[in-house]
Structures are given as structure tokens and as C-alpha cells.
Coordinates of C-alpha atoms in Angstrom, one line a residue:
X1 CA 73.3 -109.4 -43.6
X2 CA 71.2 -110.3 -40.5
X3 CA 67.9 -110.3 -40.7
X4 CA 65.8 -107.2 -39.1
X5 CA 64.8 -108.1 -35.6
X6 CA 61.0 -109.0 -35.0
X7 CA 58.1 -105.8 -34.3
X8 CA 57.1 -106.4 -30.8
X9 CA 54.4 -108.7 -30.2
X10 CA 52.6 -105.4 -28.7
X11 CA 53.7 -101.8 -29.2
X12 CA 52.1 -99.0 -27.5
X13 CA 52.8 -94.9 -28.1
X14 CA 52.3 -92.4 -27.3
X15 CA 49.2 -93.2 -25.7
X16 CA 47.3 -90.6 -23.8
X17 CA 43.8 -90.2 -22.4
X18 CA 41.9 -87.6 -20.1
X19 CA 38.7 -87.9 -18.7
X20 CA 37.9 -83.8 -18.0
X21 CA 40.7 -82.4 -16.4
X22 CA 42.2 -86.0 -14.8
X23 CA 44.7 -87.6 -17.0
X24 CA 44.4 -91.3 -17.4
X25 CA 47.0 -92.4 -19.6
X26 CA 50.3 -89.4 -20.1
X27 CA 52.0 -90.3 -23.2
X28 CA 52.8 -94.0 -22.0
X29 CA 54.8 -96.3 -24.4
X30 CA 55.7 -99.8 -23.8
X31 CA 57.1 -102.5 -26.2
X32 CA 56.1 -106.0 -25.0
X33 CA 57.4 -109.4 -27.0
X34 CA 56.1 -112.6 -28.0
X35 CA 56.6 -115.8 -25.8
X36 CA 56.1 -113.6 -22.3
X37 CA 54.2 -113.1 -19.3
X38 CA 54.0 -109.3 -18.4
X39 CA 53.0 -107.7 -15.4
X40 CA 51.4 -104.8 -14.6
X41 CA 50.6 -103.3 -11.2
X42 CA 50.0 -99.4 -10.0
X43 CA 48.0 -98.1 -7.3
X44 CA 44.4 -97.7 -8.0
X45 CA 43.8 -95.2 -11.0
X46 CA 46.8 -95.3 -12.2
X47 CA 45.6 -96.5 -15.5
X48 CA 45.4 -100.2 -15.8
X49 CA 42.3 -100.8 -17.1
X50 CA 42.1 -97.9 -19.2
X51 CA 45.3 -99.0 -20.8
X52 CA 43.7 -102.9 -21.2
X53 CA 40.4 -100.8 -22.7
X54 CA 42.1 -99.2 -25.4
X55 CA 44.3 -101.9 -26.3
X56 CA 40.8 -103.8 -26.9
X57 CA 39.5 -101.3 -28.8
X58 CA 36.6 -100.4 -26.3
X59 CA 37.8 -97.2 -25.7
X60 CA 39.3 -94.9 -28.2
X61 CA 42.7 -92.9 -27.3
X62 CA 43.3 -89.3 -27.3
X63 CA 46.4 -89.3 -29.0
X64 CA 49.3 -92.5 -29.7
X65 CA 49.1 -95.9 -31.2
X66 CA 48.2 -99.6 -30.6
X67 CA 50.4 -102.1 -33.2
X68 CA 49.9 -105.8 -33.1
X69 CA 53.2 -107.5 -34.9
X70 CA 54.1 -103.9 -36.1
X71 CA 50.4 -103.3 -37.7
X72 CA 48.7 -100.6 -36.1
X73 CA 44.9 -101.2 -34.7
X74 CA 42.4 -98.9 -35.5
X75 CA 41.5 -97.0 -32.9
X76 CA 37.8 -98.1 -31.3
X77 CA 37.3 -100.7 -33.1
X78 CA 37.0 -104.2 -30.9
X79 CA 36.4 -106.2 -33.9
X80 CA 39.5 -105.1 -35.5
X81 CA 41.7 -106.1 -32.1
X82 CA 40.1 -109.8 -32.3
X83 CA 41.1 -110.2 -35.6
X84 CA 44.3 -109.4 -35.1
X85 CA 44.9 -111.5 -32.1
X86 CA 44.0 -109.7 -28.9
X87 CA 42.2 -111.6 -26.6
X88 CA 40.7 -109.5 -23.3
X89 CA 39.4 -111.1 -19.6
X90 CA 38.4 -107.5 -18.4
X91 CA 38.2 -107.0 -14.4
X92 CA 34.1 -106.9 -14.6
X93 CA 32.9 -109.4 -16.2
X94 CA 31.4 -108.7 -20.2
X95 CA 28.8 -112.1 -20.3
X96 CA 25.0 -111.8 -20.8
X97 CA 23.5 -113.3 -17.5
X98 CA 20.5 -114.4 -19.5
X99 CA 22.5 -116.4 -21.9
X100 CA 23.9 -119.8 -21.4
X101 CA 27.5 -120.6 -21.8
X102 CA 27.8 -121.7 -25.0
X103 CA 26.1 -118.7 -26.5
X104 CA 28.2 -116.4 -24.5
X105 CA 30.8 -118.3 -25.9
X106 CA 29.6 -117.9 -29.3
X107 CA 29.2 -114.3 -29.4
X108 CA 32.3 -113.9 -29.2
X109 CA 33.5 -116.3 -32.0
X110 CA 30.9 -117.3 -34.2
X111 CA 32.8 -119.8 -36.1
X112 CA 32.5 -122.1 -32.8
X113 CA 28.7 -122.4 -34.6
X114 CA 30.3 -123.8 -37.5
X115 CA 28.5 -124.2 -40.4
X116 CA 24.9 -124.4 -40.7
X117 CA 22.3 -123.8 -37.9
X118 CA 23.5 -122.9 -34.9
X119 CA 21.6 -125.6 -32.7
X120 CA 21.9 -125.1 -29.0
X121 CA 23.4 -129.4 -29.0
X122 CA 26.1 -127.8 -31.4
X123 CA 27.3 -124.8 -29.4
X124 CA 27.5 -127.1 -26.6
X125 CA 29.9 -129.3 -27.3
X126 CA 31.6 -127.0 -29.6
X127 CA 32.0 -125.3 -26.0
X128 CA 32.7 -128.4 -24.0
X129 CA 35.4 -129.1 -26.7
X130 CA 37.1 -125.3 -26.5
X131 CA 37.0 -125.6 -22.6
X132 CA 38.8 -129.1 -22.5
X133 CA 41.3 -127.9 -24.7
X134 CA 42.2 -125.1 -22.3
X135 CA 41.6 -127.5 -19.5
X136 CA 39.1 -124.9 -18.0
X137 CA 36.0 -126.5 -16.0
X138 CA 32.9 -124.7 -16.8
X139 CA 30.5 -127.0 -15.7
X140 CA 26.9 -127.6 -18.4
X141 CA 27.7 -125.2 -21.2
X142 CA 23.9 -125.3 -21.6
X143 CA 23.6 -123.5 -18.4
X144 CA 22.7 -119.8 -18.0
X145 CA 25.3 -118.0 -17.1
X146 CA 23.0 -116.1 -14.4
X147 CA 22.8 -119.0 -12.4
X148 CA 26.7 -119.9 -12.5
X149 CA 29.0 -119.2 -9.1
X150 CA 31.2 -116.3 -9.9
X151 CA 34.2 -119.1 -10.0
X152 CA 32.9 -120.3 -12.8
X153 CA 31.7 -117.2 -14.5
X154 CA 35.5 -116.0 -14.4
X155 CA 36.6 -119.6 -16.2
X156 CA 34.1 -118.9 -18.8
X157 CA 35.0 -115.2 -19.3
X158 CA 38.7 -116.2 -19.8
X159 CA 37.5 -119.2 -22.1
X160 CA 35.7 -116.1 -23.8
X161 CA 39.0 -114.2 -24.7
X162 CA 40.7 -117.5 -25.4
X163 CA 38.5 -118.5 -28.1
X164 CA 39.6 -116.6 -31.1
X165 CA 42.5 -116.4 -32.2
X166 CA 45.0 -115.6 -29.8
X167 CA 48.6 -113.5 -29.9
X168 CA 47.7 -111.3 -27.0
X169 CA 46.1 -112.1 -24.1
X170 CA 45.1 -109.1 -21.5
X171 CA 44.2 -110.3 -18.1
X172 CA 42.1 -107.9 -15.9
X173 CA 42.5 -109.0 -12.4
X174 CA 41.5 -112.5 -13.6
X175 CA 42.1 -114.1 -10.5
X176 CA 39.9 -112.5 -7.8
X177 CA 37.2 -114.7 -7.3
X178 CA 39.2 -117.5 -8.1
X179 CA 40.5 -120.5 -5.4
X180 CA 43.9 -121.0 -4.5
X181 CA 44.0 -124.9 -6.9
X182 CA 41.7 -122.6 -10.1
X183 CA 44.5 -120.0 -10.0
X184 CA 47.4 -122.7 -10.4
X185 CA 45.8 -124.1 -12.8
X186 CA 44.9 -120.4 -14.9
X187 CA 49.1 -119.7 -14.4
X188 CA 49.6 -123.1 -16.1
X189 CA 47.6 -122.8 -18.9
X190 CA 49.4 -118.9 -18.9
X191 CA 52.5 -120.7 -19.3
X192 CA 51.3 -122.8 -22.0
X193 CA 50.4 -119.7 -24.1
X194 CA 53.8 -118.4 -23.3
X195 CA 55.3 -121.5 -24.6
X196 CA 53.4 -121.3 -28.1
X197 CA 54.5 -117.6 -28.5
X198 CA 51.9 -115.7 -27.5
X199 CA 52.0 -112.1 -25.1
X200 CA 50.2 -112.8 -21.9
X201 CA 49.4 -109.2 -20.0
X202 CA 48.7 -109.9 -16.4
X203 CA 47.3 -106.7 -14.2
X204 CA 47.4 -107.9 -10.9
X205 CA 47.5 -106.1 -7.5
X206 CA 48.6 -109.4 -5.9
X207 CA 52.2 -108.9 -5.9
X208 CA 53.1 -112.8 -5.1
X209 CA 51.2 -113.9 -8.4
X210 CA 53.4 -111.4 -10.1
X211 CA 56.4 -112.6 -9.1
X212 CA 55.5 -116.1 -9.4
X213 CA 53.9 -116.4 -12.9
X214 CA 55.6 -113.4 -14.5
X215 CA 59.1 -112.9 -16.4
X216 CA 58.9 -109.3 -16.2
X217 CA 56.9 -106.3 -15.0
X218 CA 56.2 -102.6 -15.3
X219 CA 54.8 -100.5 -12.7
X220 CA 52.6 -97.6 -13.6
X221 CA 51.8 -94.4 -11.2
X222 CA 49.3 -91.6 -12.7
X223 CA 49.1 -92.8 -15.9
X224 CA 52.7 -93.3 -17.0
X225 CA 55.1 -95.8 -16.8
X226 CA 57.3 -95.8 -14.1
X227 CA 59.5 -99.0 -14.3
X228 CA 59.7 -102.2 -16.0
X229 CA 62.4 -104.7 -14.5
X230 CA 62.6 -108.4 -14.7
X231 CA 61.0 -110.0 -11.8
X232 CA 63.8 -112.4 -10.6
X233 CA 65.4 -109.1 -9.4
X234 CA 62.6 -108.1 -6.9
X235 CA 61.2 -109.1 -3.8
X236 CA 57.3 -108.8 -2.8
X237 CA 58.9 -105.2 -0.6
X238 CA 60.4 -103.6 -3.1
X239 CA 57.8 -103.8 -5.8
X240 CA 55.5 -103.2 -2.9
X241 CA 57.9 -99.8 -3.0
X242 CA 57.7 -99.1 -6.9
X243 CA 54.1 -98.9 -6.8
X244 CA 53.5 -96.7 -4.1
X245 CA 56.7 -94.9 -3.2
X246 CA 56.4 -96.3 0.5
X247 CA 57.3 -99.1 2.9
X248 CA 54.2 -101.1 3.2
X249 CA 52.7 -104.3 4.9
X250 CA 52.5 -107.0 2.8
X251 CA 51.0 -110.4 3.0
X252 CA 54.4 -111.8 1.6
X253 CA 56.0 -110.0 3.9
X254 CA 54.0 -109.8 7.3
X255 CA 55.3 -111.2 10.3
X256 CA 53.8 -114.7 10.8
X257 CA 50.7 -113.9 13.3
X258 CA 50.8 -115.8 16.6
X259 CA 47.8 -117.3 16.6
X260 CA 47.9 -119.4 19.6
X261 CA 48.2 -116.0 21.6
X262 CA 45.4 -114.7 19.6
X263 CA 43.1 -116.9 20.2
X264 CA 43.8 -117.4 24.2
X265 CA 42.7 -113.4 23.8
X266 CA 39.4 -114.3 22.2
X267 CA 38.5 -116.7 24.6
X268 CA 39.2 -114.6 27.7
X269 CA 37.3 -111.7 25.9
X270 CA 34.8 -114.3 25.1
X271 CA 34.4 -115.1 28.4
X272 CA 34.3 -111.7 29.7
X273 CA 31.3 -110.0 27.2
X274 CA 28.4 -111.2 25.5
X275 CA 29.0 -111.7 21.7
X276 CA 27.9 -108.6 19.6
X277 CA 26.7 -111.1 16.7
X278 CA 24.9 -113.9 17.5
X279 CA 23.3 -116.5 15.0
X280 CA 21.0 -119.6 15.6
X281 CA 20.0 -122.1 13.1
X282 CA 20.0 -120.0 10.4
X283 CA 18.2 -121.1 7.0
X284 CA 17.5 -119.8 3.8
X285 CA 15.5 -121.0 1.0
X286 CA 17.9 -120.5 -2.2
X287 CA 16.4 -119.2 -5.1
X288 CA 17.2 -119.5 -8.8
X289 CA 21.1 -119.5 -8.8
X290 CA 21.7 -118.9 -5.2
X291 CA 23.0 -121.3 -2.4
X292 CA 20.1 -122.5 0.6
X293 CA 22.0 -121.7 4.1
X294 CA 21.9 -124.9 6.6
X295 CA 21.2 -124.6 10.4
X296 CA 24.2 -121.5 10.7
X297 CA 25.6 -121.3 14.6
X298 CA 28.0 -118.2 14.7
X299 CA 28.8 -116.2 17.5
X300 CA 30.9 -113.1 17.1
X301 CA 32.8 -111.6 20.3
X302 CA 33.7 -107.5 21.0
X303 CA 37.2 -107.0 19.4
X304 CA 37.3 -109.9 17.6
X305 CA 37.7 -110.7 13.9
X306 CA 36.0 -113.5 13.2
X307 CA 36.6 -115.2 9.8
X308 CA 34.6 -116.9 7.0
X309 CA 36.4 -119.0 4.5
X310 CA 35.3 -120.4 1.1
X311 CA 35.4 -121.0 -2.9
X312 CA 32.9 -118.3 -4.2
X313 CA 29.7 -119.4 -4.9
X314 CA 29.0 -121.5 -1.5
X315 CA 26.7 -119.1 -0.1
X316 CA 29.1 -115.8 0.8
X317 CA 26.8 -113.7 -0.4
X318 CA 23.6 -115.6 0.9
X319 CA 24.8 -115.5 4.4
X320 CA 25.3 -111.6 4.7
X321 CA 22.2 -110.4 2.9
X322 CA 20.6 -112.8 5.5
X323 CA 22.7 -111.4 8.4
X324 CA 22.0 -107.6 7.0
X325 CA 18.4 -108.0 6.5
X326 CA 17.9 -108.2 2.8
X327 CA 17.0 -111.5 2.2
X328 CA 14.4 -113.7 3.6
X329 CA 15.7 -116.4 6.2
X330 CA 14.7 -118.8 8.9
X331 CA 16.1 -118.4 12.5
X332 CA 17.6 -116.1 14.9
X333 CA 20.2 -113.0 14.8
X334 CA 21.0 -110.8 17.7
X335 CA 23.2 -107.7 17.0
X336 CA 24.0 -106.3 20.4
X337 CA 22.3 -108.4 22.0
X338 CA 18.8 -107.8 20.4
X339 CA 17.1 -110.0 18.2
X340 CA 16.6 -108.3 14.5
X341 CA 13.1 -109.4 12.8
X342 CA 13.8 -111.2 9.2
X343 CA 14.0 -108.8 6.4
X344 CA 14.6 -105.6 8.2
X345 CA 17.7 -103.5 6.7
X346 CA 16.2 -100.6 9.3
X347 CA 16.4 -102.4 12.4
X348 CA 20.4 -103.8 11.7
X349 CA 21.4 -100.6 10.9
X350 CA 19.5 -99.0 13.8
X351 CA 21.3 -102.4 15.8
X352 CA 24.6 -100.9 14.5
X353 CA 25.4 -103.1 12.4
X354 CA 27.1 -102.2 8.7
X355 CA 28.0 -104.1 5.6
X356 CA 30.6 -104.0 3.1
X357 CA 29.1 -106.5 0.3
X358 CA 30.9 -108.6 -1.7
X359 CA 29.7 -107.5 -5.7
X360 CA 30.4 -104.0 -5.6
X361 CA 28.6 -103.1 -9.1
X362 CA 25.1 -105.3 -8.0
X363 CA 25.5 -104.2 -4.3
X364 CA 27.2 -101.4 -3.3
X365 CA 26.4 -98.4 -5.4
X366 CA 24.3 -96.9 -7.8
X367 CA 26.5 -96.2 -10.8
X368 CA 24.8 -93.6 -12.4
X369 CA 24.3 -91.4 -9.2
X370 CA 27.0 -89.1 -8.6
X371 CA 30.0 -89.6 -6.2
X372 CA 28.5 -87.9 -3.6
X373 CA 25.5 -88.9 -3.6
X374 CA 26.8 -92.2 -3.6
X375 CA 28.8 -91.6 -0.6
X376 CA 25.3 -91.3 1.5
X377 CA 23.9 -94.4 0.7
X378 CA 23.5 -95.5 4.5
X379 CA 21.1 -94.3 6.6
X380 CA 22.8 -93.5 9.6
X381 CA 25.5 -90.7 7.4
X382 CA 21.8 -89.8 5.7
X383 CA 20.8 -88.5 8.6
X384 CA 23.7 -86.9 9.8
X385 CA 23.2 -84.4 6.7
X386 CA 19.1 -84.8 6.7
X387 CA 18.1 -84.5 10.2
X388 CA 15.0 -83.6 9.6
X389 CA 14.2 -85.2 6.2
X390 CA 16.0 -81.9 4.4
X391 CA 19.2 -82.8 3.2
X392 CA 21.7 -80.0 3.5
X393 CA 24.0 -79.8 0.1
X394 CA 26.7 -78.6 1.8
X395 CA 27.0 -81.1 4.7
X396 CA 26.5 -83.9 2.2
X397 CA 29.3 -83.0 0.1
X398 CA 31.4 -82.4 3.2
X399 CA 31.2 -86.2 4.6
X400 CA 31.6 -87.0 0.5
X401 CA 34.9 -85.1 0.8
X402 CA 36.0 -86.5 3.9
X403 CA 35.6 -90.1 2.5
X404 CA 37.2 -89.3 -0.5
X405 CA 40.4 -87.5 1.6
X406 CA 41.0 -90.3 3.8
X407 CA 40.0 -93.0 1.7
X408 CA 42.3 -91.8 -1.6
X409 CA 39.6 -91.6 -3.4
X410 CA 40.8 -90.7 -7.0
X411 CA 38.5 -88.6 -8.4
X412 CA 37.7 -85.7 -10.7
X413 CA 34.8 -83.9 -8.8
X414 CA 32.5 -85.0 -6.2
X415 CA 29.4 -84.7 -8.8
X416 CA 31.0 -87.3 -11.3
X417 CA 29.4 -90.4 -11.5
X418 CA 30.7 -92.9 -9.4
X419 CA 30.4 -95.4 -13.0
X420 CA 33.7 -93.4 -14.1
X421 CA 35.7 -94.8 -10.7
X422 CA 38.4 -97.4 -11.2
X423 CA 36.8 -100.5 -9.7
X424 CA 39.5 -100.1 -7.0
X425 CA 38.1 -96.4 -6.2
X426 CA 34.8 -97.2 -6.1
X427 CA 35.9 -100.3 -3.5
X428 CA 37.4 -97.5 -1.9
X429 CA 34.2 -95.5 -1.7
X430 CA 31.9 -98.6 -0.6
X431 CA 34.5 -99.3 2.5
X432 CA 35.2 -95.9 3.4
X433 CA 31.0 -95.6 3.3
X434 CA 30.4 -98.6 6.3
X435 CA 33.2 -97.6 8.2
X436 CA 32.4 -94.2 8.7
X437 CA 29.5 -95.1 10.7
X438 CA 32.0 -96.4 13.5
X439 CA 29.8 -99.5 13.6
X440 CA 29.4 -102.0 16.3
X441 CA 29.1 -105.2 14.4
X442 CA 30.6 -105.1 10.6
X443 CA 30.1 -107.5 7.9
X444 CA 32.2 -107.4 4.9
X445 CA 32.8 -109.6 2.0
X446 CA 35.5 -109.2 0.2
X447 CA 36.5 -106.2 1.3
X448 CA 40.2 -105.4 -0.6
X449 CA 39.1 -107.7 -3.7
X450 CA 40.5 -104.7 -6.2
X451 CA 42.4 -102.4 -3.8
X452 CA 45.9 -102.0 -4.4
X453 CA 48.5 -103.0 -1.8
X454 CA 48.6 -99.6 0.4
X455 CA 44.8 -99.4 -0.2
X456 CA 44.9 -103.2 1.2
X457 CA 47.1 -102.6 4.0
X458 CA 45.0 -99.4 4.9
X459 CA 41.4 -101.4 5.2
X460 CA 43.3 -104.2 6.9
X461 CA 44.7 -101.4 9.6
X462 CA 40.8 -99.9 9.7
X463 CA 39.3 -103.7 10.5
X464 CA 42.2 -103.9 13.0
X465 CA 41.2 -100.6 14.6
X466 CA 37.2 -101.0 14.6
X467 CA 38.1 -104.5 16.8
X468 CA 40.5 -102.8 19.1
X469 CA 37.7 -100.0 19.3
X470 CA 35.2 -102.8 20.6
X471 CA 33.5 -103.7 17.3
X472 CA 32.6 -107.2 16.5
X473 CA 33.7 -107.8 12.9
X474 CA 32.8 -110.5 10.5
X475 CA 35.5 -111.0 7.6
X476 CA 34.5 -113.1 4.5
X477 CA 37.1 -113.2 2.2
X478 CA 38.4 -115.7 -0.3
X479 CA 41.6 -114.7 0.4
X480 CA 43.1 -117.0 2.5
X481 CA 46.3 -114.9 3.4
X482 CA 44.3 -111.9 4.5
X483 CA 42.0 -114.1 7.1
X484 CA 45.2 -115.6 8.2
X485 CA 46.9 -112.2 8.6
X486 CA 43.5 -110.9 10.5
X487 CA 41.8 -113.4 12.1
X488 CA 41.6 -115.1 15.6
X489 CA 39.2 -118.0 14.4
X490 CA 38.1 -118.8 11.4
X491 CA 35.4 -121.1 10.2
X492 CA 34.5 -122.4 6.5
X493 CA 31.3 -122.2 4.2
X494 CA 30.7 -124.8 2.1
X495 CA 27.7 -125.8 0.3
X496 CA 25.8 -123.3 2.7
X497 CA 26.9 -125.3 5.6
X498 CA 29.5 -123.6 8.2
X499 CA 32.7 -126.0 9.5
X500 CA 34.8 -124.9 11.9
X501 CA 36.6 -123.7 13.7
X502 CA 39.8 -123.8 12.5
X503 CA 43.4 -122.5 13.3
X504 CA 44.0 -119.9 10.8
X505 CA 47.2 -121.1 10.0
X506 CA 45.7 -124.9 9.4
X507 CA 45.5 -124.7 5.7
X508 CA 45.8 -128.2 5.3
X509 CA 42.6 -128.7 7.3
X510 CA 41.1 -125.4 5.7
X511 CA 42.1 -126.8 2.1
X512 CA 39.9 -130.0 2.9
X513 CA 37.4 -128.4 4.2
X514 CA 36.7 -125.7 1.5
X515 CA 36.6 -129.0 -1.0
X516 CA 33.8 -130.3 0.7
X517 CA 36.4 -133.0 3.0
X518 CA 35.3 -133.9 6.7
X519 CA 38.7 -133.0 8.2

């Protein structure tokens, strides 16, 4: 006799979940098995993270099953999915800001205390210990996690899921705020887990890291599973196809942009208008946890794209609440040619000027104001449907709609809260928002981190247009391929200090640069 054949590693059925009359998850099954990497990819709301939610027991099913080596999980019960192995990096991050590493760290495995008091030296290097096992750098476990780069928050929240014991690991979009060198590094510790038998789930909308790190993959579309195919049998265009059921511009795939060509344009264009952004020596303080700006000199032309590159956490953020008004700062900035006093979110917006910012959640919306409401939280589509300080239901919900429609909003109804978005929807929501303003100078950061690849190529076509349409427009991204793709000129941030220019294409010189190396 042979012996039976193994239970999967992980063994979804039947698993189904609606939130009113939109259904989330329609009767998906899926048998995954030990010693693999598994993608999975869909267009936004298809499911994902509801899927990785009820696997973790942080969201209880409507109807199926969630078995670990053949033993089924209780449903709801996140305690019950640790001990049995399952490990979770969800896509927003679970740590308490007011908590230093090692105690975030320590909620979530308490035996990292050890025996007797839990002293604050212990935890520490209980921490340090668990982090240099995983070869993870996370910096003075000691440190609050509030004041941490969002690099480094991601290393800790994937230290977090690694530090019990581990069968299962579900991967959120872990590697959105991480560099080109911290995501190598997360794939080869990925592979290490692979090699000691453990299921790593990977949900990723970058299709390159999919076929790079992953054996196989399934695609989902409304819910259910569509596919699941091994990944040495696609290319970056057809699983570009399986998730969205059309031909589509990828990064992989693009045509390689000429930027020689590109840039003779700027300079001619440069030459011929005055620059619709314009910054001189600007300065900012830097608070508790944020980055000071040093001496910035930026100009931004009429149709171009100007780009900003950078490891997260080197002032990103700093530099367009300062450019936007919302932070305090030293210097000049001229949006259209008129200098915008410090501090005034009125007068940029008045200026022209919009902003897509780069923490959705802190930034962009107000989570438990409904979708529509939401939708008006600018001042110039306020008072297209309040012209006289009366806002008119019916015109709100109108440019809500409209959004929505041309964004791909997935949605229930327009008075659902916005919280119950995928994060990819309620990117969607935030981008669709600035851009419907037609502005003359835009700022975004980050502005496809969680969209999926038609969502992508449909901002990327919408930045593309703006410029075309005369719009200066500012593009800070981590994403190296999408500045290439997109920009004429790109510069770098590091340490709140601006390099540059550089060719887009230069990634030896942009590599150095973004490590802090005079190049």
C-alpha cells in the first residue's frame, strides 16, 4: 500500500462573502501546498484582501472553510490561525504607532518576553535576535514605531507575522513602500521559507515580482477564481490579460522611452514658457519622526513630468505638504507664476494647484464619511455643487458618480463609507478626486501604489494627458519603472536634500544616489 498523499498546506472552500448586495468572495476554493510561493493578482476588488482577512481569522465567512494541514480553523478567530501556523503582513499596516518595536513585536508573540518580567532591555534584543535571524534591518527595536520611515515599518510588520510559528505566510502587497535592494532581499528570505516547507501567499499587483519570485499563480476576477497556472508558462502580457480580460500597457512590456528626444522637448518647452512650479531654497524644520528639507531648487515646466525619486522615508511626504501648503516651511513657491504665502492650502488650490498624497488612509480621505461625500473633499468640486455655501444633494452625488464611472470605482452605493473600499478603490477615489479639477500644477506621491495594472496604465494615460493639456506635473514615486516610463527629468531626494538631474534611464547613477552616493 502507498501511503495517502499529504492535506494541502492550505485548503479553502467554498468560501463566500457579501458585503450588502456586492459579493466579495463567490464560492472560491483553492488547494495550495507546502514548500511554495503562490501568487495572487485580480483587478482591484476582486477579493484579495478579503480572501487574506478570512484566512487570518479577522473576518468571519459567510459560508465555506479554512483547513490548515487538513484541520479546519474556526471561523473569526485570529488566535486560533496563529496557533496553527498562519502568519499575515496585511496591505495597511496592523502596528501601534505609540509602541516601540519590540513591543509591537511582542504583542504578537508573547513568548519573545520569555520568562519573567518583560523588561523593555529583554524585548529588545529578544527583537534584535528575531530580526537577525530573518536578516530583516529594523533599525533600534527600542524605537517607536511612530517615528520609523514607512521602509522600516513594512520590515517590522513582516518580522511581526514571522514571529510565531510559521506554516503559512500571507503577504498583502508587502512590497510597496519597499526599495528595489529591501525587496530582493524580502524574495530571498521568501525563498528560504519555501525551502523549509512552508506556504508563502504573495498578493501582488506587480506582475514582474510575480513572475520572478513565484512557482505558481491564480488570478481572481469578482470574487472567484479564475485561473491558476504555473508561472514559467506566462509572460508579464498574458497575465496582464488574465487579470483584466484586455491588452494592456505594462511596465514589462512598454516600449523603452526615448529619453534623449524627451528631454530635447523639455528644454525647448523650457525655453519657450515660464515654469508653472517654481521652488527656491526651500526648508523645513522636521518634527518628531519627520525628515527637515534642505535648500530645495525645483522648477517644473508646462507639459512636463518632472520626477522625484527616493527610498521612503527621505522626506516624500515632507516636500508636498510643504509644496501644498500644509506644513510650515522656509522659502519660496510660485505656482503659475505667483508666489503662495507658507501654510495656505486656500491660495494653492485657488493657484491651481492639486495633490494626490502619498498615505491614502492619514491623507486622503475621511474613512468614516460616506463615498460621496468623500469625493468632494476639494474645494474647487465643493464649490461646483455649493456655489453659494448650499450644497446641492443632487449635484454632489452627480460628480460622486462621475468619478466613480470613469474611475472604476467598485462600489456598493455612493452613501457607503469609503472605509469599506479596497485600498485600491479608494486610490482610485483620491486620484480620480485631484484630477477632476483639470489642474495646472499636480503633485502626486505615489499615485498607483495599490492600483492594479489597467487601473495603473489608466492614471499613467491621465498624467500623460494633464501634461499634453499644459499642466505642470510633479511625480514622486518609489517606483522606479513608472518615473522611467513617464518622466523627462528626474531628480532624487535623499535625506531631504534634492540631487539631480538625472537621465531616467541612469539607474546606476540613480541607484547611488538614492543610497546617499555622490555620483
Amino acid at each position: 500500500m502507498t501511503d495517502p498523499a499529504p492535506a494541502p498546506r492550505l485548503a479553502l472552500h467554498g468560501l463566500e462573502k457579501r458585503y450588502g448586495p456586492r459579493r466579495a468572495l463567490a464560492a472560491l476554493d483553492l488547494e495550495l501546498g507546502r514548500g511554495t510561493i503562490h501568487g495572487i493578482l485580480g483587478e482591484n476588488g476582486a477579493g484579495k484582501s478579503t480572501l487574506v482577512r478570512i484566512v487570518a481569522g479577522a473576518l468571519r465567512a459567510d459560508a465555506g472553510t479554512v483547513a490548515v494541514d487538513g484541520v479546519p480553523l474556526p471561523p473569526g478567530v485570529p488566535r486560533a490561525a496563529r496557533a496553527a501556523g498562519v502568519g499575515v503582513v496585511f496591505q495597511h499596516f496592523a502596528l501601534i504607532g505609540a509602541l516601540s518595536v519590540a513591543e509591537n513585536l511582542a504583542l504578537a508573540a508573547p513568548e519573545l518576553a520569555g520568562d519573567g518580567p518583560a523588561s523593555p532591555r529583554r524585548l529588545a534584543a529578544a527583537a534584535a535576535e528575531l530580526a537577525a535571524r530573518h536578516g530583516l534591518a529594523i533599525g533600534d527595536p527600542r524605537a517607536r514605531v511612530e517615528t520609523l520611515p514607512v521602509g522600516t515599518r513594512a520590515r517590522v510588520e513582516i518580522l511581526r507575522a514571522l514571529s510565531g510559528p510559521m506554516k503559512v505566510l500571507l503577504l498583502d502587497e508587502p512590497t510597496a513602500v519597499l526599495t528595489p535592494g529591501e525587496t530582493a532581499d524580502l524574495f530571498a528570505m521568501l525563498q528560504r521559507l519555501r525551502a523549509a516547507d512552508a506556504l508563502v501567499v504573495l498578493i501582488t499587483h506587480k506582475l514582474g515580482e510575480a513572475l520572478e519570485v513565484c512557482d505558481r499563480v491564480s488570478v481572481m476576477r469578482a470574487g472567484a477564481r479564475v485561473t491558476s497556472v504555473a508561472t514559467r508558462e506566462l509572460s508579464p502580457a498574458a497575465l496582464a490579460r488574465l487579470m483584466v480580460g484586455d491588452a494592456v500597457t505594462t511596465h514589462a512590456g512598454a516600449a523603452p522611452r526615448d529619453t534623449a528626444r524627451a528631454g530635447s522637448e523639455h528644454e525647448r518647452a523650457a525655453a519657450a514658457a515660464a515654469s508653472l512650479l517654481a521652488v527656491h531654497a526651500l526648508s523645513t524644520g522636521g518634527g518628531s519622526g519627520e525628515t527637515a528639507l534642505h535648500d530645495i531648487e525645483l522648477m517644473v515646466g508646462a507639459g512636463e513630468i518632472c520626477g522625484i525619486a527616493g527610498v521612503d522615508g527621505n522626506g516624500q511626504d515632507e516636500l508636498a505638504a510643504a509644496l501644498y501648503g500644509l506644513s510650515p516651511r522656509a522659502g519660496e513657491v510660485r505656482i503659475g507664476g505667483a508666489v503662495v504665502a507658507e501654510g495656505d492650502v486656500a491660495a494653492v488650490q485657488r493657484a491651481g494647484a492639486a495633490l494626490i498624497p502619498g498615505d491614502r488612509r492619514r491623507d486622503g480621505l475621511a474613512p468614516r464619511l460616506r463615498i460621496w461625500e468623500n469625493a468632494l473633499l476639494s474645494r474647487p468640486l465643493l464649490a461646483r455643487v455649493a456655489p453659494r455655501g448650499m450644497l446641492d444633494p443632487t449635484a454632489a452625488r452627480a460628480v460622486a458618480a462621475e468619478l466613480a464611472k470613469r474611475y472604476r470605482i467598485v462600489h456598493t452605493a455612493l452613501d457607503q463609507p469609503v472605509a469599506d473600499l479596497s485600498g485600491g478603490n479608494q486610490q482610485r477615489l483620491i486620484v480620480g478626486r485631484a484630477l477632476a479639477t483639470a489642474p495646472r500644477v499636480l503633485i502626486a506621491v505615489n499615485p498607483t501604489r495599490g492600483l492594479d495594472v489597467a487601473a495603473t496604465a489608466h492614471v499613467h494615460a491621465t498624467l500623460t494627458d494633464a501634461a499634453r493639456g499644459g499642466a505642470a506635473v510633479l511625480l514622486i514615486s518609489t517606483d522606479l519603472d513608472e518615473l522611467a516610463a513617464l518622466c523627462s527629468r528626474l531628480f532624487v531626494l535623499y535625506r531631504g536634500r534634492l540631487a539631480g538631474p538625472v537621465a531616467p534611464d541612469d539607474r546606476g547613477r540613480l541607484a547611488a544616489l538614492m543610497a546617499g552616493i555622490a555620483a
